[in-house]
mmCIF file of C-alpha atoms in Angstrom:
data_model
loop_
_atom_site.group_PDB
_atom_site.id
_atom_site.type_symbol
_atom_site.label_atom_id
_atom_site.label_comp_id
_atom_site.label_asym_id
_atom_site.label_seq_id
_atom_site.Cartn_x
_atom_site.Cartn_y
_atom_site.Cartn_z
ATOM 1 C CA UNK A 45 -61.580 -14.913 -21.299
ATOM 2 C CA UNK A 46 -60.648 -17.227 -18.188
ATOM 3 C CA UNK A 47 -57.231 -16.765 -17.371
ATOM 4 C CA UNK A 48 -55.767 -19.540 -15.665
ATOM 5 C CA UNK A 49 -53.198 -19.265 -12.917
ATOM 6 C CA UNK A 50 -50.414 -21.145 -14.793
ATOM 7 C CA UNK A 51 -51.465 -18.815 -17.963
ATOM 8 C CA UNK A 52 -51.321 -15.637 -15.337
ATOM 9 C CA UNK A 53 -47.669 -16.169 -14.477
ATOM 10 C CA UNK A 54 -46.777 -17.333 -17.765
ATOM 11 C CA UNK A 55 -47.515 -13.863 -19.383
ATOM 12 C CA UNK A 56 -46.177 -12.244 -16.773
ATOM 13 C CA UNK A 57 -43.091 -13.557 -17.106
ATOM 14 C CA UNK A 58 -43.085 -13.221 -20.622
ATOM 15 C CA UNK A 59 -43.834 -9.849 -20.643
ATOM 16 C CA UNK A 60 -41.401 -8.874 -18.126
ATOM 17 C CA UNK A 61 -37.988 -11.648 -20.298
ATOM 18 C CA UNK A 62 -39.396 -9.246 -23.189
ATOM 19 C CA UNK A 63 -39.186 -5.701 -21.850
ATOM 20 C CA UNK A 64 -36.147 -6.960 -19.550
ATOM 21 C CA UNK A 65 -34.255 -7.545 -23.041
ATOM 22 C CA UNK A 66 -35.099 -4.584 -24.519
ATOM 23 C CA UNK A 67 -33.918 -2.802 -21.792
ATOM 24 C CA UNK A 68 -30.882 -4.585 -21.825
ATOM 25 C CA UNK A 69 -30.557 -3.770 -25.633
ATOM 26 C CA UNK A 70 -31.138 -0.681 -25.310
ATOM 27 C CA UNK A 71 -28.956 0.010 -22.194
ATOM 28 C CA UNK A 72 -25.816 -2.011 -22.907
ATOM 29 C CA UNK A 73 -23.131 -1.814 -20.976
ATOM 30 C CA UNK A 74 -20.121 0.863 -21.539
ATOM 31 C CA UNK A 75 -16.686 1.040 -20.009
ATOM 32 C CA UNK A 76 -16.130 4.382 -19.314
ATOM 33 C CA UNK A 77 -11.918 3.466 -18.986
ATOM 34 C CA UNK A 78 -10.007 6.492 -20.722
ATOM 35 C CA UNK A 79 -7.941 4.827 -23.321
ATOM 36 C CA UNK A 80 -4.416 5.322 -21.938
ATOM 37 C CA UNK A 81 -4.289 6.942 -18.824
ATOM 38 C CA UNK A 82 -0.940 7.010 -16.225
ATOM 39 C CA UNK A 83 -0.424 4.787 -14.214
ATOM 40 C CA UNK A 84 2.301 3.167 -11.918
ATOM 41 C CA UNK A 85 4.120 0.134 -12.156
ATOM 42 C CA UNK A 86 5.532 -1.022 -8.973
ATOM 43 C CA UNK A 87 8.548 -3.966 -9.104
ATOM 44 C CA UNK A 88 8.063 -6.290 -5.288
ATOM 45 C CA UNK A 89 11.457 -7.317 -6.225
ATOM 46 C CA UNK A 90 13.251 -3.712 -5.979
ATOM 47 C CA UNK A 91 11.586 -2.730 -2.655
ATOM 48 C CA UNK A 92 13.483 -2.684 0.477
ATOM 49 C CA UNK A 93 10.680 -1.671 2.870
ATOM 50 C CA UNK A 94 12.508 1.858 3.065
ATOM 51 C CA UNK A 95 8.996 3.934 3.164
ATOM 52 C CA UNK A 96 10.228 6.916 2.042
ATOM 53 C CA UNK A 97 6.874 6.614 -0.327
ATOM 54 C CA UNK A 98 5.224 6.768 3.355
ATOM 55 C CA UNK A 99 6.626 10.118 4.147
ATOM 56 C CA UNK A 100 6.452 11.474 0.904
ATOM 57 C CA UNK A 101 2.653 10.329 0.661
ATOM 58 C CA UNK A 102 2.227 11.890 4.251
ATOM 59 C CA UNK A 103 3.666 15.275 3.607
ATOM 60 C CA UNK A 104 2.777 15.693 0.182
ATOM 61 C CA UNK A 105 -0.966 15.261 1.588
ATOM 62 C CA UNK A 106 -0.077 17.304 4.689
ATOM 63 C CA UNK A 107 -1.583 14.323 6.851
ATOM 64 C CA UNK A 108 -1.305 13.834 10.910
ATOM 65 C CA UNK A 109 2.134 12.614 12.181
ATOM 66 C CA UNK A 110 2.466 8.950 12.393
ATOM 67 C CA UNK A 111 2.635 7.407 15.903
ATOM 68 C CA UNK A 112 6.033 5.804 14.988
ATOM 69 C CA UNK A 113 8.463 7.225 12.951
ATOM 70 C CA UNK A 114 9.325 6.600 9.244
ATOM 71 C CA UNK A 115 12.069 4.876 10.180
ATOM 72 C CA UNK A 116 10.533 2.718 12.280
ATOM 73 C CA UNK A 117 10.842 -0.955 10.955
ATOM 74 C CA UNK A 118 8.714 -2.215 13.802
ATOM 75 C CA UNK A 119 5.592 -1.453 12.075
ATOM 76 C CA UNK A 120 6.100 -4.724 9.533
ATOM 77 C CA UNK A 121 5.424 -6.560 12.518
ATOM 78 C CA UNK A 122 1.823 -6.587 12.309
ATOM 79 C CA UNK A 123 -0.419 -5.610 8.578
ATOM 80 C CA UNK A 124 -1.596 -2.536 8.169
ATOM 81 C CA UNK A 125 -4.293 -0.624 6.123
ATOM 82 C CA UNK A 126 -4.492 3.071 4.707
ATOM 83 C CA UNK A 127 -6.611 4.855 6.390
ATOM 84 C CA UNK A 128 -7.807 8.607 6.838
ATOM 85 C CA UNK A 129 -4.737 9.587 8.146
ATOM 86 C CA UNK A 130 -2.334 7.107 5.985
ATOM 87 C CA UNK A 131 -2.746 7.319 2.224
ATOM 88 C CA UNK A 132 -0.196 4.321 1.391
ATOM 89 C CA UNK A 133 1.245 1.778 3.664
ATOM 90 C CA UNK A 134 4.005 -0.848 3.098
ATOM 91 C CA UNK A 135 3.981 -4.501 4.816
ATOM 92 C CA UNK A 136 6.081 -7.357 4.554
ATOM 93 C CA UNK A 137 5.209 -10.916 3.985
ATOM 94 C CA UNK A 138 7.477 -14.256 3.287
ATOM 95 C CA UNK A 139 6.489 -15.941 0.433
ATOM 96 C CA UNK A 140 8.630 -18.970 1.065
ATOM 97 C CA UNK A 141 12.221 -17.743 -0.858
ATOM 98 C CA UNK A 142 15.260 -18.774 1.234
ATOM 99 C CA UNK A 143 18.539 -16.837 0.877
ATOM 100 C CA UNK A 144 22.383 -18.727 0.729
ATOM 101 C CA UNK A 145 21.855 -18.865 4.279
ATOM 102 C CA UNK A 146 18.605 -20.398 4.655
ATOM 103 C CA UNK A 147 16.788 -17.426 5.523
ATOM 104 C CA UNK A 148 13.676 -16.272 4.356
ATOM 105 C CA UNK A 149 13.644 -13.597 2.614
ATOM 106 C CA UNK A 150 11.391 -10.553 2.580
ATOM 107 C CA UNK A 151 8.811 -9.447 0.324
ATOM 108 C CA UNK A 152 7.638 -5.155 0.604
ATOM 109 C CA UNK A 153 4.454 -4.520 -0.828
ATOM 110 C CA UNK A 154 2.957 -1.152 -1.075
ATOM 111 C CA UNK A 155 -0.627 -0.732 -1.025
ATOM 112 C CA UNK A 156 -3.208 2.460 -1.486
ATOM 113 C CA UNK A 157 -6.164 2.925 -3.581
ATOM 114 C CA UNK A 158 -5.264 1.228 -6.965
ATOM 115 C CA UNK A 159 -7.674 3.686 -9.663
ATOM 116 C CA UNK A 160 -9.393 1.070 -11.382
ATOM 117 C CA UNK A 161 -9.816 1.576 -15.060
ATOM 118 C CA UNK A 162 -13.719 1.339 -14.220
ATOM 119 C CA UNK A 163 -14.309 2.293 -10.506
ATOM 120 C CA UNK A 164 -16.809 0.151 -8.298
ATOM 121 C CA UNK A 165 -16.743 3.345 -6.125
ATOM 122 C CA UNK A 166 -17.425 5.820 -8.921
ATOM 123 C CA UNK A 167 -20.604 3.744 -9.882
ATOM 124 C CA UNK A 168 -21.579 3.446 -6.327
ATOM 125 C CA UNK A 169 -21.807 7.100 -5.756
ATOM 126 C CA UNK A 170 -24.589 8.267 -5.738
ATOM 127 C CA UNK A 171 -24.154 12.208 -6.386
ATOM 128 C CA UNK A 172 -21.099 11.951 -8.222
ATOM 129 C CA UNK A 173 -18.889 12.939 -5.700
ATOM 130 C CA UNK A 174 -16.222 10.528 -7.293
ATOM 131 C CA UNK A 175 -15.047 10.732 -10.858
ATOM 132 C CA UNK A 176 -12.481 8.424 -12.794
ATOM 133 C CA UNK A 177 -10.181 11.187 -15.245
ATOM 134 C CA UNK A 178 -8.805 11.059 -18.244
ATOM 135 C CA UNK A 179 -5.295 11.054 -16.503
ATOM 136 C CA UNK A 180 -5.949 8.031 -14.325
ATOM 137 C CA UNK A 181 -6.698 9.182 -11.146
ATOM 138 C CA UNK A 182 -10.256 8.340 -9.719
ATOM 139 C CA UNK A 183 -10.797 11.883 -7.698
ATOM 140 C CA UNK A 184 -13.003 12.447 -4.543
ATOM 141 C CA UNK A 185 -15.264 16.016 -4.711
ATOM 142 C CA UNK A 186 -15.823 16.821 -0.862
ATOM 143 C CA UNK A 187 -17.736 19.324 -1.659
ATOM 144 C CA UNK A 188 -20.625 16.839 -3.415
ATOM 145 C CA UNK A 189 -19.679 14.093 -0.767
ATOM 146 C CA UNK A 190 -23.088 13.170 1.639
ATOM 147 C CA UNK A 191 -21.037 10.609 3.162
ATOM 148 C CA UNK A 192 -23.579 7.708 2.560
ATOM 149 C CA UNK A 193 -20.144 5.697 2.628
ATOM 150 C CA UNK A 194 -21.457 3.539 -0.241
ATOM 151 C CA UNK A 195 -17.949 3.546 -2.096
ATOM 152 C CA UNK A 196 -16.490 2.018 0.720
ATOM 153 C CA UNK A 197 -18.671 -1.158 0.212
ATOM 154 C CA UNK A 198 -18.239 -1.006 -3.073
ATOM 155 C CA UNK A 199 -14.646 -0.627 -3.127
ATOM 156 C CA UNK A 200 -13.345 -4.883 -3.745
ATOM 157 C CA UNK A 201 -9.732 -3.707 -2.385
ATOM 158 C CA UNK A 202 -11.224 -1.898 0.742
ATOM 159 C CA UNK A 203 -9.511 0.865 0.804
ATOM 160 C CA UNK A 204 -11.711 4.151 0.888
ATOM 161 C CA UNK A 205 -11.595 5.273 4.511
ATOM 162 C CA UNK A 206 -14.030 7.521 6.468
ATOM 163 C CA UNK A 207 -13.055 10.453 9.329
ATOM 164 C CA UNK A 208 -15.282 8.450 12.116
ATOM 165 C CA UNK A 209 -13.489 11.180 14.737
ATOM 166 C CA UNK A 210 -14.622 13.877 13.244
ATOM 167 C CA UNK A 211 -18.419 14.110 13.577
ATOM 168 C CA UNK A 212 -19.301 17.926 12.095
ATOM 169 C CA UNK A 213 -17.209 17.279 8.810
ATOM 170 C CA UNK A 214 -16.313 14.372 8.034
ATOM 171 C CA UNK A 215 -14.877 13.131 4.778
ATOM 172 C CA UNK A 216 -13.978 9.864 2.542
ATOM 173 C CA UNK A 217 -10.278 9.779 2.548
ATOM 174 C CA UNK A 218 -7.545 7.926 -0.117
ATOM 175 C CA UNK A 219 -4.691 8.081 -1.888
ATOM 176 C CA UNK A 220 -5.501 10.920 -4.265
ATOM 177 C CA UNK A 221 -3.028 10.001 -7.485
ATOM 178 C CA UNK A 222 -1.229 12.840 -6.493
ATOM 179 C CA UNK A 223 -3.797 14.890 -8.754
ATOM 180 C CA UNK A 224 -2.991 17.728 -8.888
ATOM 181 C CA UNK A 225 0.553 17.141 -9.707
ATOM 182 C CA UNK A 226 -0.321 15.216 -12.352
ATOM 183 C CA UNK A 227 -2.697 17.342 -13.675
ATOM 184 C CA UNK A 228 0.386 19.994 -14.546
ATOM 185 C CA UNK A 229 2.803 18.739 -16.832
ATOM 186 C CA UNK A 230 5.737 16.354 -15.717
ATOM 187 C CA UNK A 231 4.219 15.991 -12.454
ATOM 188 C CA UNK A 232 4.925 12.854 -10.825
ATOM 189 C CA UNK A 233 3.020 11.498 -7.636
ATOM 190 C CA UNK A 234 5.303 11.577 -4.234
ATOM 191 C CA UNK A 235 5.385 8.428 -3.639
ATOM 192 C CA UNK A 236 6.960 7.412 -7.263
ATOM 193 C CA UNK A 237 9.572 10.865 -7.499
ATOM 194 C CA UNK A 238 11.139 9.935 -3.985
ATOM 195 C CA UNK A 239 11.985 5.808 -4.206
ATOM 196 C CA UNK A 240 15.263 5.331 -3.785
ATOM 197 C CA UNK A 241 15.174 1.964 -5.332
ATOM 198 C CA UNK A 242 13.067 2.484 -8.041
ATOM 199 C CA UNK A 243 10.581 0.318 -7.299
ATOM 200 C CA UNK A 244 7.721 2.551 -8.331
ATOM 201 C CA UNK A 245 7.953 3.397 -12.401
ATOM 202 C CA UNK A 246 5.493 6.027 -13.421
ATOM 203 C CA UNK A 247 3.904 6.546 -17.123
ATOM 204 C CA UNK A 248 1.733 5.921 -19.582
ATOM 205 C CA UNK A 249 -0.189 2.272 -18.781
ATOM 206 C CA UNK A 250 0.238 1.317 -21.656
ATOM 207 C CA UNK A 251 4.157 1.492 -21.716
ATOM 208 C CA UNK A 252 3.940 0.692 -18.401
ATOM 209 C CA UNK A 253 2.598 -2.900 -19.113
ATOM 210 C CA UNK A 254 5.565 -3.156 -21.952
ATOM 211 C CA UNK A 255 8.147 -2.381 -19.564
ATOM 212 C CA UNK A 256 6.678 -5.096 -17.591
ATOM 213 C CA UNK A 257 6.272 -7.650 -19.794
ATOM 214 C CA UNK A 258 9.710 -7.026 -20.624
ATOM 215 C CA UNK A 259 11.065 -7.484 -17.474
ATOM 216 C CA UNK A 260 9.242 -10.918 -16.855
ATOM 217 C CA UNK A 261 10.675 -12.169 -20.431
ATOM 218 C CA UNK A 262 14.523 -10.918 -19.489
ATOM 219 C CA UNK A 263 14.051 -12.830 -16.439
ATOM 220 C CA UNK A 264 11.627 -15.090 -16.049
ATOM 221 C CA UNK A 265 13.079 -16.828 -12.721
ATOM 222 C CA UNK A 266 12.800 -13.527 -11.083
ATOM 223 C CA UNK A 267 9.213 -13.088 -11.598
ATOM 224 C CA UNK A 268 5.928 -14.679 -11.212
ATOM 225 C CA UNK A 269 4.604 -14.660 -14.570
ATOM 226 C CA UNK A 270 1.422 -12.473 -13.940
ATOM 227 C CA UNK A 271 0.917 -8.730 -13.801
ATOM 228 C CA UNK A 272 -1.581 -8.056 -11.328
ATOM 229 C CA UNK A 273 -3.676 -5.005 -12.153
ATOM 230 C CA UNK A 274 -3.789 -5.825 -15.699
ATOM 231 C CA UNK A 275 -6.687 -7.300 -16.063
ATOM 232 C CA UNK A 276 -8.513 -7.780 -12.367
ATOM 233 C CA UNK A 277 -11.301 -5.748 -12.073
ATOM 234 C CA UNK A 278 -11.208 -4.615 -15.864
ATOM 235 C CA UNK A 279 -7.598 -3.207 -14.911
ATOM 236 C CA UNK A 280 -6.114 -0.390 -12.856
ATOM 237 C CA UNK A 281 -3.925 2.748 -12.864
ATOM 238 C CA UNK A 282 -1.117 0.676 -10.302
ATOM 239 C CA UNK A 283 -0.093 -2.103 -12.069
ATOM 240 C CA UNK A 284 2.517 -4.783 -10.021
ATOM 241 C CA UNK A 285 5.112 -7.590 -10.843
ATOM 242 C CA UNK A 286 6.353 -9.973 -8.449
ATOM 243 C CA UNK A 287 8.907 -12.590 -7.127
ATOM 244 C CA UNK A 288 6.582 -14.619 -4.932
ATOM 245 C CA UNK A 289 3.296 -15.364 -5.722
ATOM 246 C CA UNK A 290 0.667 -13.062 -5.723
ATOM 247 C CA UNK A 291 -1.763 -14.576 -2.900
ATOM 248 C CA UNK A 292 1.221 -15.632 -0.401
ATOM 249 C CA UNK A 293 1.885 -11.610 -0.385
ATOM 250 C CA UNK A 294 -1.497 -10.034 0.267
ATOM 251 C CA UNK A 295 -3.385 -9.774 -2.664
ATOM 252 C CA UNK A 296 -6.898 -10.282 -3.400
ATOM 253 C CA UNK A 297 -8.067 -13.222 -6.094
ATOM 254 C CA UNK A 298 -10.052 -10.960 -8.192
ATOM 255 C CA UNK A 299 -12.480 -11.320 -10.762
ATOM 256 C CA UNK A 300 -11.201 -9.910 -14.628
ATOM 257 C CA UNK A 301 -14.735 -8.426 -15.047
ATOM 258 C CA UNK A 302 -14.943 -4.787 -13.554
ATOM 259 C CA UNK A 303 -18.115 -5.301 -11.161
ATOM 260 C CA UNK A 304 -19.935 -2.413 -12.391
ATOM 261 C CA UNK A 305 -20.528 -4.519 -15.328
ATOM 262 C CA UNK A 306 -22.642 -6.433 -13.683
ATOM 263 C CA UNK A 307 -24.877 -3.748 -11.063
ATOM 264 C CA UNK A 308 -25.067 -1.022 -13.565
ATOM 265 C CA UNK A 309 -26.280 -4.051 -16.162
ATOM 266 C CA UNK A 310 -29.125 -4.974 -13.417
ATOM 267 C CA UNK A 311 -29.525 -1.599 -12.636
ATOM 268 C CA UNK A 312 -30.812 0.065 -16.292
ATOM 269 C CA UNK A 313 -32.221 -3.608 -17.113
ATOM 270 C CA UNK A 314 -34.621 -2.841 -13.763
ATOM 271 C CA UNK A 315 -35.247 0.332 -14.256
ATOM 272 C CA UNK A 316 -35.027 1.279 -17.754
ATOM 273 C CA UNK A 317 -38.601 3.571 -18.954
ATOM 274 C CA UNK A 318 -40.022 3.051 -15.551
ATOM 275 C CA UNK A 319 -41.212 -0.014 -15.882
ATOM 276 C CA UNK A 320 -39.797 -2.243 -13.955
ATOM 277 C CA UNK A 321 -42.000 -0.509 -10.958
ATOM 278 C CA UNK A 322 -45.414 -1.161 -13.164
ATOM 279 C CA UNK A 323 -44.322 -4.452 -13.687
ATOM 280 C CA UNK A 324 -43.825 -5.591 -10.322
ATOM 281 C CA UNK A 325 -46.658 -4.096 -9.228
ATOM 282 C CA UNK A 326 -48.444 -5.772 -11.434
ATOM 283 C CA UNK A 327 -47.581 -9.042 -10.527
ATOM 284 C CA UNK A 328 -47.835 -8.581 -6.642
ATOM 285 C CA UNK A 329 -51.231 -7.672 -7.638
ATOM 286 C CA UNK A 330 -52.060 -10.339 -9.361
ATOM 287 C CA UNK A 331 -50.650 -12.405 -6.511
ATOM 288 C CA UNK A 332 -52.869 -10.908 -4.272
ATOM 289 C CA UNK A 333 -55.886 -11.222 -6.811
ATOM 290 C CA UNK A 334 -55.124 -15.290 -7.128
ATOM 291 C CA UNK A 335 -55.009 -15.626 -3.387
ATOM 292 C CA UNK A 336 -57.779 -13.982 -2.525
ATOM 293 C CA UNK A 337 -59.837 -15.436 -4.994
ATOM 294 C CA UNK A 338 -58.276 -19.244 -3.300
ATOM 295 C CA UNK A 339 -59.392 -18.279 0.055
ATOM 296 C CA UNK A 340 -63.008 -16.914 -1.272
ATOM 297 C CA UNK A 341 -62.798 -20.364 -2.788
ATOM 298 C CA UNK A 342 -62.135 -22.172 0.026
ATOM 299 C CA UNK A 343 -64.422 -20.151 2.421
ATOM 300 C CA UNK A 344 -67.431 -21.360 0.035
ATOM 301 C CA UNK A 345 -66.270 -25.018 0.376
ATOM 302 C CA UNK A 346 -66.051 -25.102 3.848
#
C-alpha cells in the first residue's frame, strides 16, 4: 500500500493522541495532600518585627550565629532570604497605610519554607529524599539526598537552600516544621511557642482557616479579604492574613493549581508502558525515511 506523506504523519499522530489518552486515563492525576494536617496561621497585623521567631528558629535548629544580633533592627533595611544558615527571616515593607501622624506604617512579614499541601520539591526529587507527612511538614532525608539541587528549581517560593561552602558534605537546608516536635504530642514549632504577640497561631489547617475567616468577617477594615496559602499552589501548611495587600508586601502571584499537576500529568502521559520512547522513535524514523527518499528523488531529477 503507498503511504503518502500527509497519510504518514497523520497516523502517527493518531496513534500517538490515542495511546497519549490512554495513558492519561490510566495515569490520572492524584493529590497526595493529607486531609488535615497542622499548619500555622500567621496574622501581618499582630507582628512587630520583634524576631524572637528568628532566635527561636536559630537555636532550636542549633544554626551558626547571625552576623548581627537579634536585636538588631538594622537588618529591615535591606530584604532578606532564608538560607542554609537562616531557617526564617522577617522583613518589613510599607504598603501605603499612614498613621494619625502621617506616617507610614510598617508591615513584618515572616517568611520560610511554606509545606505545600502538594510539594513541587517532593515531586522533583528524584530519590525521594523529600517527603510531604501526614502532620504537615514536608521533611528533607540527608541521608538519600545526591544533591542534584532539583527541588530548589522546583521550589515556586525559592526557598530550599544549598551548603555551597561546604564542598565534602553538603546538604539542602530549610525550615524543617519543627518535626520532630511535632511529631510528639503537643509539640509546637519554635518559632510559633515563643511570639510574644501572637502573631503565629498553630493547629489543625483546617481550624486554622476558620479562625481566619473569622477574623476577616469581625473586621473586615483590618484585613485584606484573601488568605494567602489557601488555595495558591493547591494550598500550604503556613497559611497568612493581612492588612495591606498581598503583592505590596512580598508575596508571589501564584497559580491555585499545585504545579505537580501539571509535570507529573506530562510525565506518566510520556512515559506511561514505555512507549512514548517507541513512539518517537518511530516517527524520527520515519522522518528520516521521507527525507531520504526526497533527496534520492531529487538526485534522479537532477
Amino acid at each position: 500500500m503507498d503511504v503518502s506523506r500527509r497519510n504518514f504523519f497523520g497516523i502517527m499522530a493518531g496513534t500517538g493522541t490515542l495511546l497519549a489518552g490512554r495513558a492519561r486515563k490510566a495515569h490520572a492525576w492524584e493529590s497526595k495532600a493529607p486531609d488535615n494536617p497542622y499548619g500555622c496561621l500567621v496574622d501581618l497585623t499582630r507582628c512587630v518585627g520583634c524576631r524572637k521567631c528568628e532566635e527561636a528558629c536559630n537555636q532550636s535548629n542549633h544554626l551558626p550565629a547571625p552576623d548581627k544580633s537579634f536585636d538588631d533592627k538594622s537588618v529591615f533595611d535591606i530584604k532578606r532570604r532564608p538560607d542554609d544558615s537562616k531557617y526564617t527571616v522577617v522583613n518589613r515593607y510599607y504598603g501605603g497605610k499612614k498613621n494619625d501622624q502621617d506616617e507610614l506604617l510598617p508591615t513584618f512579614v515572616k517568611i520560610q519554607c511554606m509545606h505545600c499541601q502538594d510539594p513541587s520539591c517532593v515531586s522533583a526529587c528524584i530519590v525521594g529524599a523529600l517527603t510531604k507527612k501526614d502532620n504537615g511538614a514536608v521533611h528533607y532525608d540527608v541521608s538519600k539526598c545526591i544533591g542534584c539541587r532539583y527541588c530548589m528549581v522546583a521550589c515556586p517560593f525559592e526557598i530550599p537552600a544549598y551548603e555551597y561552602h561546604n564542598p565534602l558534605t553538603p546538604h539542602v537546608r530549610k525550615c524543617t516544621f519543627c518535626f520532630e516536635k511535632i511529631s510528639k504530642s503537643g509539640g509546637v514549632p519554635a518559632c510559633a511557642s515563643v511570639c510574644p504577640m501572637e502573631a503565629i497561631t498553630f493547629g489543625d489547617r483546617k481550624q486554622l482557616l476558620e479562625i481566619a475567616r473569622k477574623r476577616i468577617k469581625n473586621d473586615p477594615g483590618k484585613y485584606v479579604h484573601h488568605i494567602y496559602g489557601e488555595k495558591e499552589v493547591g494550598g500550604t501548611s503556613w497559611l497568612y492574613i493581612s492588612g495591606e495587600p498581598f503583592e505590596k508586601v512580598g508575596f508571589q502571584k501564584l497559580p491555585l493549581a499545585p504545579p505537580p499537576k501539571l509535570t507529573e500529568t506530562i510525565q506518566h502521559s510520556l512515559f506511561s508502558y514505555l512507549w512514548s520512547p517507541i513512539l518517537l522513535y518511530s516517527i524520527l524514523g520515519g522522518v528520516m525515511w521521507f527525507k531520504n527518499k526526497d533527496d534520492k528523488g531529487g538526485s534522479h531529477e537532477s
